[in-house]
Coordinates of C-alpha atoms in Angstrom, one line a residue:
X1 CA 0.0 0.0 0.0
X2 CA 1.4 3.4 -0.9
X3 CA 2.0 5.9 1.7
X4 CA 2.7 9.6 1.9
X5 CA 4.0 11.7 4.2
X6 CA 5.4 14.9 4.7
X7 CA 7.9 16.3 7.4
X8 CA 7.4 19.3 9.6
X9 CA 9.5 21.7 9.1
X10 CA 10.8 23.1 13.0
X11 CA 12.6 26.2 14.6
X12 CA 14.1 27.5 17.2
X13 CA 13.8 31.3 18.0
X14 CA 12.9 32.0 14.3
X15 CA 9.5 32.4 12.4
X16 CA 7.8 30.0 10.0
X17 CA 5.7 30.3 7.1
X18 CA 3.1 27.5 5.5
X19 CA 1.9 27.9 2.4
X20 CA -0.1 26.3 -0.5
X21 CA 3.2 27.2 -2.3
X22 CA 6.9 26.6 -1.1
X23 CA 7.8 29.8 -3.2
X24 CA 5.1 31.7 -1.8
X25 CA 6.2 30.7 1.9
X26 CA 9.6 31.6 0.8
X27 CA 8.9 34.7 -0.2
X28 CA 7.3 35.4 4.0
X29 CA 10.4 33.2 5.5
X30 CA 12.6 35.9 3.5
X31 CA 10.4 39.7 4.7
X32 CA 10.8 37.5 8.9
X33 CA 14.6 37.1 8.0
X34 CA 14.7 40.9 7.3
X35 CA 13.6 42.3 10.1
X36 CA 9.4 41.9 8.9
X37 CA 7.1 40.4 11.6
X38 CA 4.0 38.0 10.9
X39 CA 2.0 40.6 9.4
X40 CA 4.6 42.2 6.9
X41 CA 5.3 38.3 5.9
X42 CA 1.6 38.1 5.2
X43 CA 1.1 40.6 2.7
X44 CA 4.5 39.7 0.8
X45 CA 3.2 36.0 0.9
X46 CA -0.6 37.0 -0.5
X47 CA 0.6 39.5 -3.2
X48 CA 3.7 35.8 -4.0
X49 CA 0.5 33.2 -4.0
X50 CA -1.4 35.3 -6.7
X51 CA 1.8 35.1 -9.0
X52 CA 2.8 31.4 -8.2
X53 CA -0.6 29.9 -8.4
X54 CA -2.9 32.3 -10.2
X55 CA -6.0 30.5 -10.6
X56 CA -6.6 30.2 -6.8
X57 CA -6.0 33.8 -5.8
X58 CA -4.6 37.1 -5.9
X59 CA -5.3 40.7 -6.3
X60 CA -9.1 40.3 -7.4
X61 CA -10.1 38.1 -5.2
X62 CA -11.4 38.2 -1.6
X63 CA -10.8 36.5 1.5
X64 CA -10.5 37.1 6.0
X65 CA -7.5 36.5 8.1
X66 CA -7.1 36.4 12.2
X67 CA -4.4 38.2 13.6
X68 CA -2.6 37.6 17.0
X69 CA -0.6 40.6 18.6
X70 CA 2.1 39.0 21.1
X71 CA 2.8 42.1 23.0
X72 CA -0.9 42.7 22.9
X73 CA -2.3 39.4 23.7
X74 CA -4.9 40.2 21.8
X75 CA -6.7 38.9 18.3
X76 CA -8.3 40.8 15.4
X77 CA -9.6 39.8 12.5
X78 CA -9.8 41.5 9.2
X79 CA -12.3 40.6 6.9
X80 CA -11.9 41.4 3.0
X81 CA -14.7 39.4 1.5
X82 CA -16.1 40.3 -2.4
X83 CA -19.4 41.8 -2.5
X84 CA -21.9 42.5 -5.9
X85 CA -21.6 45.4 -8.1
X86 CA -24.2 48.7 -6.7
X87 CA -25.4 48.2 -10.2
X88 CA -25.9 44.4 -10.8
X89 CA -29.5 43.7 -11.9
X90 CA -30.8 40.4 -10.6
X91 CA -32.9 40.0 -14.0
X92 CA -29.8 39.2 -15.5
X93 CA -29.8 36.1 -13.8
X94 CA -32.9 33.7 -14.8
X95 CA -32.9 30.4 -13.7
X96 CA -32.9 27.7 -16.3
X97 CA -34.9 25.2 -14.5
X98 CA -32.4 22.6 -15.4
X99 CA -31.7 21.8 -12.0
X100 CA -29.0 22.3 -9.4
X101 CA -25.7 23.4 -10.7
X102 CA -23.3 21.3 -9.7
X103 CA -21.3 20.4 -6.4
X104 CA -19.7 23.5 -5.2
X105 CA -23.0 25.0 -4.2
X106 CA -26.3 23.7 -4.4
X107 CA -28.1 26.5 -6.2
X108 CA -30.1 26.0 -9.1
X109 CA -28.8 26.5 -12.2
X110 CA -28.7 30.0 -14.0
X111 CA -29.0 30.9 -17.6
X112 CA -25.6 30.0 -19.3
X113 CA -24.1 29.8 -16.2
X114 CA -24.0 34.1 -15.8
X115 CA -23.4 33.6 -11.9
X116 CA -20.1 31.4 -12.5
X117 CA -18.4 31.9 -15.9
X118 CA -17.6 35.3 -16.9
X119 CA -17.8 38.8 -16.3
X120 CA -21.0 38.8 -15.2
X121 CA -19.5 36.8 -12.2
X122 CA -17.3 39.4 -11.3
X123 CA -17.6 41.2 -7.6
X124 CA -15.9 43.9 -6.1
X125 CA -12.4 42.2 -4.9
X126 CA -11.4 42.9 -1.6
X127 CA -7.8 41.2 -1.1
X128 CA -5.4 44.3 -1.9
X129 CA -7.7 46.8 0.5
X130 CA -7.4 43.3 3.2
X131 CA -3.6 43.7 2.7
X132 CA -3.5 47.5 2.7
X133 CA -5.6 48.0 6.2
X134 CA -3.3 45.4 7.9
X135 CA -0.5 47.4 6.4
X136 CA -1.5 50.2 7.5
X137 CA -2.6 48.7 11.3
X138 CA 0.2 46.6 11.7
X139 CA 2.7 46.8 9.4
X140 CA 6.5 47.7 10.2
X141 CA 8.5 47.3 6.9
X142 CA 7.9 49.6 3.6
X143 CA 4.5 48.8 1.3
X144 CA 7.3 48.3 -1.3
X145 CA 8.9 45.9 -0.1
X146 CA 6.3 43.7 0.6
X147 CA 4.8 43.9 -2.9
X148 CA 7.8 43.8 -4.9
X149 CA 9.2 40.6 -3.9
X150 CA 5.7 39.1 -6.3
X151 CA 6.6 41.5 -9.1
X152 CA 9.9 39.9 -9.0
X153 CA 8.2 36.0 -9.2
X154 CA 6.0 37.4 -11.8
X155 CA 8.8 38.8 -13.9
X156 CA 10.3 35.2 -14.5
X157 CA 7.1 33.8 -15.7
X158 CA 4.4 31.3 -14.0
X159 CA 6.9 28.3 -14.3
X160 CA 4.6 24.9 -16.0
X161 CA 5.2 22.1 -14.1
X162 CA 3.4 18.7 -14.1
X163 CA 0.8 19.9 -11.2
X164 CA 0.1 23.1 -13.2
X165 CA -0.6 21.6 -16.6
X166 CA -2.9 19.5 -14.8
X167 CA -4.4 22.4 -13.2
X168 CA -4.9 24.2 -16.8
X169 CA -6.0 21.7 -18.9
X170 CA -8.9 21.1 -16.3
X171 CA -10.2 24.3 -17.7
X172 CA -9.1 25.0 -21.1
X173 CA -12.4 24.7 -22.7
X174 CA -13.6 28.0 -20.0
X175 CA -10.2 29.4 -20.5
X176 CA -10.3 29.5 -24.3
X177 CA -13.5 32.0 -24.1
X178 CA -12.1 34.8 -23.1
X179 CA -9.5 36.2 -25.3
X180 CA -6.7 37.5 -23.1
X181 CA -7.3 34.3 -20.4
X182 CA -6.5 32.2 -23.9
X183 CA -3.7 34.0 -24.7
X184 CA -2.3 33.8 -21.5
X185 CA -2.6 30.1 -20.1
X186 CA -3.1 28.4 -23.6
X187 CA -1.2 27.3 -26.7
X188 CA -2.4 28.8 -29.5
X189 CA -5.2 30.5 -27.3
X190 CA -7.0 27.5 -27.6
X191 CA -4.7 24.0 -26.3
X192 CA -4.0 22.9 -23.4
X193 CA -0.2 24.1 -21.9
X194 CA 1.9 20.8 -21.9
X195 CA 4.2 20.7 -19.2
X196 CA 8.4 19.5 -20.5
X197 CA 8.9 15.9 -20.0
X198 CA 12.6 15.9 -18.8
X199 CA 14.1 17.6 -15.6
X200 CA 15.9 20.2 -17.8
X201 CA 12.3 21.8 -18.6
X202 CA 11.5 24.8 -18.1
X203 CA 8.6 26.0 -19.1
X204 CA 6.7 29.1 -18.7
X205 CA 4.5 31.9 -19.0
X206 CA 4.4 35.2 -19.4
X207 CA 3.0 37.2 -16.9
X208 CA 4.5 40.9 -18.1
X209 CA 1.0 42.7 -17.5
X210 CA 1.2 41.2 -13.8
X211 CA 4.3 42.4 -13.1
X212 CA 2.9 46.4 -14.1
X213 CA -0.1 46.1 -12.2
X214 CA 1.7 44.6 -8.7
X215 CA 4.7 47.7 -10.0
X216 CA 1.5 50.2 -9.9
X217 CA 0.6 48.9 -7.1
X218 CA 4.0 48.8 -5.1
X219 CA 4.6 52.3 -6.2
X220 CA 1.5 54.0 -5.3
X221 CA -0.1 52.2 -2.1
X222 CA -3.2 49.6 -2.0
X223 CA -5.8 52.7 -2.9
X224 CA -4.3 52.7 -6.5
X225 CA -6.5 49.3 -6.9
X226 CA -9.3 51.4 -5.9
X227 CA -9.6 54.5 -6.7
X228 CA -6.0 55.3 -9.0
X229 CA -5.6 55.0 -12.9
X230 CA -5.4 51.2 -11.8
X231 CA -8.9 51.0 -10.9
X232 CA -10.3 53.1 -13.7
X233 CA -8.5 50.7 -15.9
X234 CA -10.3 47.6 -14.5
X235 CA -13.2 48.8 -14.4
X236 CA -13.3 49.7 -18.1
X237 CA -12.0 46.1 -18.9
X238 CA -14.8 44.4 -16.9
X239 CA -17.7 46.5 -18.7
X240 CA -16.1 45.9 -22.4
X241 CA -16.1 42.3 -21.3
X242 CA -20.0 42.6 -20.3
X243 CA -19.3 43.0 -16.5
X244 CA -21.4 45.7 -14.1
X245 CA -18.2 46.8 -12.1
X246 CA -18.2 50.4 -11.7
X247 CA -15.6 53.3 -10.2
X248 CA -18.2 53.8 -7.2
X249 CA -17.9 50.3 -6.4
X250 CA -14.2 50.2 -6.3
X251 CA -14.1 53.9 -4.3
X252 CA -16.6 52.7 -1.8
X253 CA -14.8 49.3 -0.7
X254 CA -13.1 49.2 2.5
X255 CA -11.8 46.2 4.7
X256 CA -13.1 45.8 8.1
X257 CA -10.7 45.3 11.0
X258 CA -12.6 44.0 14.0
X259 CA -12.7 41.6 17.1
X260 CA -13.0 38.0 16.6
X261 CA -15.6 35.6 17.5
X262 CA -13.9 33.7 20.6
X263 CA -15.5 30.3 20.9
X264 CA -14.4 28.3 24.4
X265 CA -13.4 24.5 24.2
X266 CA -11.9 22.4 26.2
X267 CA -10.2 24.8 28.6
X268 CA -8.6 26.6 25.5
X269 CA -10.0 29.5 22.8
X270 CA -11.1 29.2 19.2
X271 CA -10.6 32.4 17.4
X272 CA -12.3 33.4 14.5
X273 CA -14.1 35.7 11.8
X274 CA -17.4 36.8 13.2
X275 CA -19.5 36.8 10.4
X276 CA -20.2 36.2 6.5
X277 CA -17.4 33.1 7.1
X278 CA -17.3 29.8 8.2
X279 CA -16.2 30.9 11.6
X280 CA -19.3 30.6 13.1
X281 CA -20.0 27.3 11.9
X282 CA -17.2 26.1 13.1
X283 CA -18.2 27.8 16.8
X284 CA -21.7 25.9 16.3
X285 CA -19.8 22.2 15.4
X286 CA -17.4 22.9 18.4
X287 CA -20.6 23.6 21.1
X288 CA -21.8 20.4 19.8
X289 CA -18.6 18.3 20.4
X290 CA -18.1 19.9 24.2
X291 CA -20.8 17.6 25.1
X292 CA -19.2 14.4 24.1
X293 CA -16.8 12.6 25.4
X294 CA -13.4 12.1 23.4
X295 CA -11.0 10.0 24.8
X296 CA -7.4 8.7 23.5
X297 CA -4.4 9.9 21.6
X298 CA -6.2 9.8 18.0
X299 CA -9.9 10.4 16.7
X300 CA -11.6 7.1 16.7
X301 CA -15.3 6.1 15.8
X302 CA -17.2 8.3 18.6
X303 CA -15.0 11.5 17.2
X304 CA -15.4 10.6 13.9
X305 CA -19.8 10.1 14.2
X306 CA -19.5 13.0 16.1
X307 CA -17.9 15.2 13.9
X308 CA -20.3 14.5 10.9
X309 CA -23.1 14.9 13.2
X310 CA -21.8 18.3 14.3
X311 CA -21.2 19.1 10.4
X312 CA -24.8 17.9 9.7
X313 CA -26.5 19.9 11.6
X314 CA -24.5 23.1 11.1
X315 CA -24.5 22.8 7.3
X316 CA -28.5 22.4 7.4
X317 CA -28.6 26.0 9.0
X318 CA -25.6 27.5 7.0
X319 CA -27.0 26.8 3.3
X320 CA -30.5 27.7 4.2
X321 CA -30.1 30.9 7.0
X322 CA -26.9 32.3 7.0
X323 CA -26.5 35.3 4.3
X324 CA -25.9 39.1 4.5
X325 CA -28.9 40.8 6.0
X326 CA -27.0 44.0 6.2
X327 CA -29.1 45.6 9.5
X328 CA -20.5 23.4 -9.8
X329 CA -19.2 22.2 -11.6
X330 CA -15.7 23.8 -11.0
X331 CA -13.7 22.7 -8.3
X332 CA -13.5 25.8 -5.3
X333 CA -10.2 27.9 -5.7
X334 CA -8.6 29.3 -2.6
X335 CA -5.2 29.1 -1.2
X336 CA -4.0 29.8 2.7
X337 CA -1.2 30.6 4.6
X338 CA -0.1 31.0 7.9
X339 CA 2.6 32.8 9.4
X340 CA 4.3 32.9 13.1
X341 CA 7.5 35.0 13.8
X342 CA 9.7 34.4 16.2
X343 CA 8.1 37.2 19.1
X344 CA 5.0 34.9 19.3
X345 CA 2.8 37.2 16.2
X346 CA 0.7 35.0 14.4
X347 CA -1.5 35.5 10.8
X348 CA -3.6 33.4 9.6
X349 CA -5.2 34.3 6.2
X350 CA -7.5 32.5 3.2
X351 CA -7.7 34.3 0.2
X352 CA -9.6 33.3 -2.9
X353 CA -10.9 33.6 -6.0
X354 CA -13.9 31.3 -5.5
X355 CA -13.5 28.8 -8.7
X356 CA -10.4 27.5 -10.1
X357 CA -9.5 30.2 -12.4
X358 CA -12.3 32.4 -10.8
X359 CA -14.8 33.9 -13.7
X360 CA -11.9 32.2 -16.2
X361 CA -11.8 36.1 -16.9
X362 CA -8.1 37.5 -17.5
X363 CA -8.3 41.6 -18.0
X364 CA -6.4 42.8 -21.1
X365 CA -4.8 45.7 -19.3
X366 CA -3.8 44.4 -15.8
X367 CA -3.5 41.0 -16.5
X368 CA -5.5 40.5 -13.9
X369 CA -7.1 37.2 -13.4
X370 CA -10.8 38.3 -11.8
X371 CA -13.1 36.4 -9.3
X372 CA -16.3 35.0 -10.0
X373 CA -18.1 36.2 -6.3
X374 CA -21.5 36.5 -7.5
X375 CA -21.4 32.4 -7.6
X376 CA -21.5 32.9 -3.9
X377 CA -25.1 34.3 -3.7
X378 CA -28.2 32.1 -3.9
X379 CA -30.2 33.0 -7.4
X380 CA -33.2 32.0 -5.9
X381 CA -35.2 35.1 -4.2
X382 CA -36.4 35.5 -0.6
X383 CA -33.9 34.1 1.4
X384 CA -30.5 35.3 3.4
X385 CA -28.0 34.9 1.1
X386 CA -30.2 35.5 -2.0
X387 CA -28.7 37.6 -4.9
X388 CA -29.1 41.4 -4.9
X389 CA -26.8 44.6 -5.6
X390 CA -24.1 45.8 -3.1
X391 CA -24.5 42.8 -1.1
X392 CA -21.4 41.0 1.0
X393 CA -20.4 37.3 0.1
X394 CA -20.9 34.7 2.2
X395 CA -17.2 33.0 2.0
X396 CA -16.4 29.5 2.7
X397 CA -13.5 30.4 4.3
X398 CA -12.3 29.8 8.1
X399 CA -8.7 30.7 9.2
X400 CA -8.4 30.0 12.8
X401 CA -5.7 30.7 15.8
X402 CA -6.3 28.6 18.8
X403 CA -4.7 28.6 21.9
X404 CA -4.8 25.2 24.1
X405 CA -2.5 24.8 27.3
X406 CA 1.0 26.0 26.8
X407 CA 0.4 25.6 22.5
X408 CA -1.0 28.5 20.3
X409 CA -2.0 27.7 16.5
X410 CA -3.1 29.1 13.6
X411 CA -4.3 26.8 10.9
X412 CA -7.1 27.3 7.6
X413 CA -7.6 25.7 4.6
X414 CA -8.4 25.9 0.9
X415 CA -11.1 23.5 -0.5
X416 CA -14.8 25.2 -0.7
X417 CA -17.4 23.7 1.3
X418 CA -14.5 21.0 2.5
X419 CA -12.7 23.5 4.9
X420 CA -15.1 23.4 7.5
X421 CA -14.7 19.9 7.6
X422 CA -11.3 19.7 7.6
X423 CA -10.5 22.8 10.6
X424 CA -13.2 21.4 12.8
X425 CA -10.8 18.0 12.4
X426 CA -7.7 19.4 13.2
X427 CA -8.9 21.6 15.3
X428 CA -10.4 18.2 17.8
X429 CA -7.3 16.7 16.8
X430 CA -5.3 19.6 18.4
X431 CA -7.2 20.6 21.1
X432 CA -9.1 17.0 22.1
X433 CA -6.2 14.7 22.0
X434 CA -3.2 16.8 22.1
X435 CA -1.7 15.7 19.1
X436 CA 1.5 17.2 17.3
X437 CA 0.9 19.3 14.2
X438 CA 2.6 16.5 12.1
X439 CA 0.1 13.7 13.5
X440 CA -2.7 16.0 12.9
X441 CA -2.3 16.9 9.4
X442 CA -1.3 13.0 8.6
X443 CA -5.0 12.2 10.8
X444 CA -7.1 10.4 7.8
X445 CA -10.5 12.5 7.7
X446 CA -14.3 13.0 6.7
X447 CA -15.8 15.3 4.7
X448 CA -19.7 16.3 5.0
X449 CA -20.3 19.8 3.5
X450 CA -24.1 19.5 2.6
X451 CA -25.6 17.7 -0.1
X452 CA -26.1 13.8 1.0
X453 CA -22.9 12.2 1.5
X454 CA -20.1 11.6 4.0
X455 CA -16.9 10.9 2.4
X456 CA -14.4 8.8 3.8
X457 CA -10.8 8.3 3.6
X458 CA -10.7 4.9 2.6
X459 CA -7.4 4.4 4.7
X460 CA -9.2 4.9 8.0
X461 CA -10.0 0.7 9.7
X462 CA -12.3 -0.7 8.1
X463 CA -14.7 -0.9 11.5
X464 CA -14.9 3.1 11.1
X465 CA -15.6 3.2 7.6
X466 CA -18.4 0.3 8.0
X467 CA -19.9 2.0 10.9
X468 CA -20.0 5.6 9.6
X469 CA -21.6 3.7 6.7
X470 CA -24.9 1.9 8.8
X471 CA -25.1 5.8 9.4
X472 CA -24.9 7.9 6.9
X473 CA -24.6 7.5 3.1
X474 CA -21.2 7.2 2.3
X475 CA -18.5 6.7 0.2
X476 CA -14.9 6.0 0.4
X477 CA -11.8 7.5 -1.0
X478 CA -7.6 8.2 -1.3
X479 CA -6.3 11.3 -0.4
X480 CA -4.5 12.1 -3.7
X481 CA -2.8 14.8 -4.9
X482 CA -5.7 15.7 -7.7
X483 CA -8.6 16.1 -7.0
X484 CA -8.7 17.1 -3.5
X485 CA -11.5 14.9 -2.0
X486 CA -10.8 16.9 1.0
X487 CA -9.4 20.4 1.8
X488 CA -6.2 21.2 1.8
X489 CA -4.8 22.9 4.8
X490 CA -1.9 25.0 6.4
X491 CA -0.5 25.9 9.6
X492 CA 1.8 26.5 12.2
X493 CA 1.8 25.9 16.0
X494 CA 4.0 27.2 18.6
X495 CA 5.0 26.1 21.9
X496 CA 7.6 28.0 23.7
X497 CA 10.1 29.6 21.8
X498 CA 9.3 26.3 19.0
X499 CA 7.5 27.0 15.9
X500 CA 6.5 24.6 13.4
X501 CA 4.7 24.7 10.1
X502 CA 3.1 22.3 8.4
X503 CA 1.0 21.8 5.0
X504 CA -1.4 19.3 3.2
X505 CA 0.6 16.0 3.0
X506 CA -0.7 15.7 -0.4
X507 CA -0.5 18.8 -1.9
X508 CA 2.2 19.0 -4.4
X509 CA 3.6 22.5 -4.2
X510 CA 3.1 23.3 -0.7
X511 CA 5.7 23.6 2.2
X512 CA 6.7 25.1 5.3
X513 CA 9.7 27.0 5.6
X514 CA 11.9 28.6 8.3
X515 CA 13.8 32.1 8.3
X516 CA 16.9 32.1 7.7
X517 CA 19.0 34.9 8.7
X518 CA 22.3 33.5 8.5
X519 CA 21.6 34.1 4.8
X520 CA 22.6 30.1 4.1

């Protein structure tokens, strides 16, 4: 039987960043060994995970991240989620009555798919204004130097490997309709990118309207996105390409810095996004589990039924009652990080762009791949979350910091509808039976995120997989590398003056990685 695993990757009096991308965490590991604390490594990683792995964030997307001050010992949260253009019109949106769309949500379908593929899709991004307000909160090092590090990825080209020829031929027939996302990703603007077949390979491409747009943006500040020649520019592209974006939207969009929701468990403190996340789902599941008994060094079948029943019954009131009141087909495209330095700081931040690829959408003038938000609203009137104009998102996402006995964490994950699943796992797995990060993120799990089936790692015994399945209509899997039948998380953990980081033992690209300032 084949088995993976990945190392942790530990250090003494140093900081540690874990990302969906070793270059991404890199770039972090390199702002702490400069002098940068967790939050300037943050904002150089998010701006490095848009270049290395476009089609899962970056600048047009959206996204939340919890903060912990050391010298404070005190958490924040800032939440940067998308929201629909003041000027979308929900007639543009008829149902088909073909039936539910596919997987990633449960709505029903829309005419040609307007909510998903497109500029039609497109909401006001939020991630450059998330960056900019916990620049200008937190932040220690120059703007510049936090952003240029990604210009520099960007001006060596996106380099084609194996994993990200995969990733593009998985949506080369959405790519090739829009011109400049042809041009950019595909050969010939209309094949699939082939990765080389020998080690000697090197592959990639261009990304030289990137690397003016993050220039722009290095150069004049995280308003230039908003309300600069940057933003006028974007805005133009997304209304010749059919889009409702306006300036006013773009002006009017600010980040919110605010308290967390705190959610006690087992003698310790869950940390989290207050609203229009996953966070308080995750605050519901973990009520539920303080009134069971988990025992032992490892989750067994009592965590395991528990755990599904928690998700159950929060998913039921998350699909159908959570929204914005304001007083698919696609596989879900996100990435995370999660940074500790070595004075105790810790950031924990999701960023997406909602699908893989986002609205498959590439703007002519930035280069800018652009999110497809409005997927993230309900088309189906009279409920919470049901879509209307200048309305916030409800995001998946759910980056956590925990604090348990003498250990502090901060973990989140990538993966839709799975990360609930898979942060209310390792957060038991942390918190309920003490486990190391290593063991944690090697703990075979279960996914239920709505819809009517548990999946199961297939490598769990056999007597957990049969009983979960008396229960609950199931099915069994591997964890592989692609697709993701579960999410795909990152974190670190600190205990003392040791930090660790740790990362999805199958994903292919991601890696922890220390600071270095002996410069070797």
């Amino acid at each position: 039987m084949q088995s993976v695993r990945k190392n942790v990757v530990t250090v003494e009096n140093g900081g540690v960043v874990a990302a969906q991308h070793k270059l991404g965490a890199q770039v972090g590991a390199d702002i702490l060994a400069a002098g940068g604390d967790a939050i300037d490594a943050a904002i150089a990683t998010s701006f490095a995970m848009g270049v290395v792995e476009p089609w899962m964030s970056g600048p047009a997307g959206g996204g939340a991240m919890v903060i912990y001050r050391a010298d404070e010992d005190r958490t924040y949260t800032i939440t940067f989620g998308m929201r629909s253009p003041a000027g979308l019109k929900i007639a543009d949106y008829p149902l088909s009555g073909e039936g539910v769309a596919g997987d990633l949500f449960p709505w029903q379908r829309v005419v040609g798919d307007r909510n998903q593929i497109g500029a039609t899709a497109i909401a006001v991004p939020g991630t450059v204004a998330g960056m900019g307000l916990a620049f200008d909160r937190f932040g220690t090092m120059p703007w510049r130097d936090l952003v240029s590090p990604a210009t520099r990825l960007a001006q060596g080209g996106l380099s084609v490997d194996w994993y990200a020829a995969l990733i593009i031929a998985a949506s080369t027939r959405e790519l090739a309709k829009n011109p400049t996302a042809a041009e950019t990703f595909l050969e010939d603007g209309q094949w699939p990118t082939i990765a080389g077949w020998t080690a000697l390979s090197d592959k990639r491409i261009n990304l030289d309207r990137m690397v003016t747009t993050l220039q722009r943006i290095a150069d004049k500040g995280a308003r230039e996105f908003y309300e600069g020649d940057l933003a006028a520019e974007i805005v133009a592209d997304v209304k010749a390409a059919g889009g409702c974006l306006s300036l006013d939207d773009m002006k009017s969009y600010q980040a919110v810095l605010a308290d967390p929701l705190a959610t006690s468990y087992r003698g310790g403190t869950i940390f989290t996004p207050p609203a229009m996340t996953a966070g308080e789902n995750l605050a519901e599941c973990l009520e539920i589990l303080s009134h069971q008994e988990l025992q032992g060094t490892k989750p067994e079948m009592d965590a395991y039924a528990a755990y599904v029943d928690a998700l159950k019954a929060t998913y039921k009131r998350r699909l159908h009652d959570m929204g914005d009141f304001d007083d698919s087909r696609a596989p879900a495209c996100t990435t995370h990080f999660s940074v500790t330095d070595r004075h105790g700081n810790m950031v924990t931040v999701t960023q997406t762009l909602l699908s893989i690829f986002g609205s498959k959408v590439v703007l002519p003038g930035s280069g800018l791949l652009m999110n497809n938000g409005i997927l993230w609203f309900d088309p189906e009137p009279g409920r919470p979350n049901s879509l209307a104009p200048n309305k916030r998102c409800l995001m998946n996402v759910c980056p956590v910091i925990g604090q348990h006995k003498d250990r502090r964490f901060a973990i989140g994950a990538s993966g839709g509808r799975k990360i609930l699943p898979a942060i209310l796992q390792l957060t038991s797995c942390l918190m309920d039976f003490d486990m190391t990060l290593e063991d944690a993120f090697h703990q075979a799990r279960v996914d239920f995120s709505g819809g009517d089936t548990v999946i199961i790692d297939q490598s769990l015994s056999p007597d957990i997989v049969a009983a979960l399945g008396e229960r609950h209509h199931s099915v069994t899997t591997r964890r592989t590398a692609f697709p993701y039948a579960f999410a795909c998380p990152a974190g670190v953990l600190r205990q003392g003056q040791i930090n660790q980081g740790m990362t999805e033992i199958m994903s292919p690209w991601g890696d922890a990685v220390a600071e270095n300032r002996n410069g070797s």
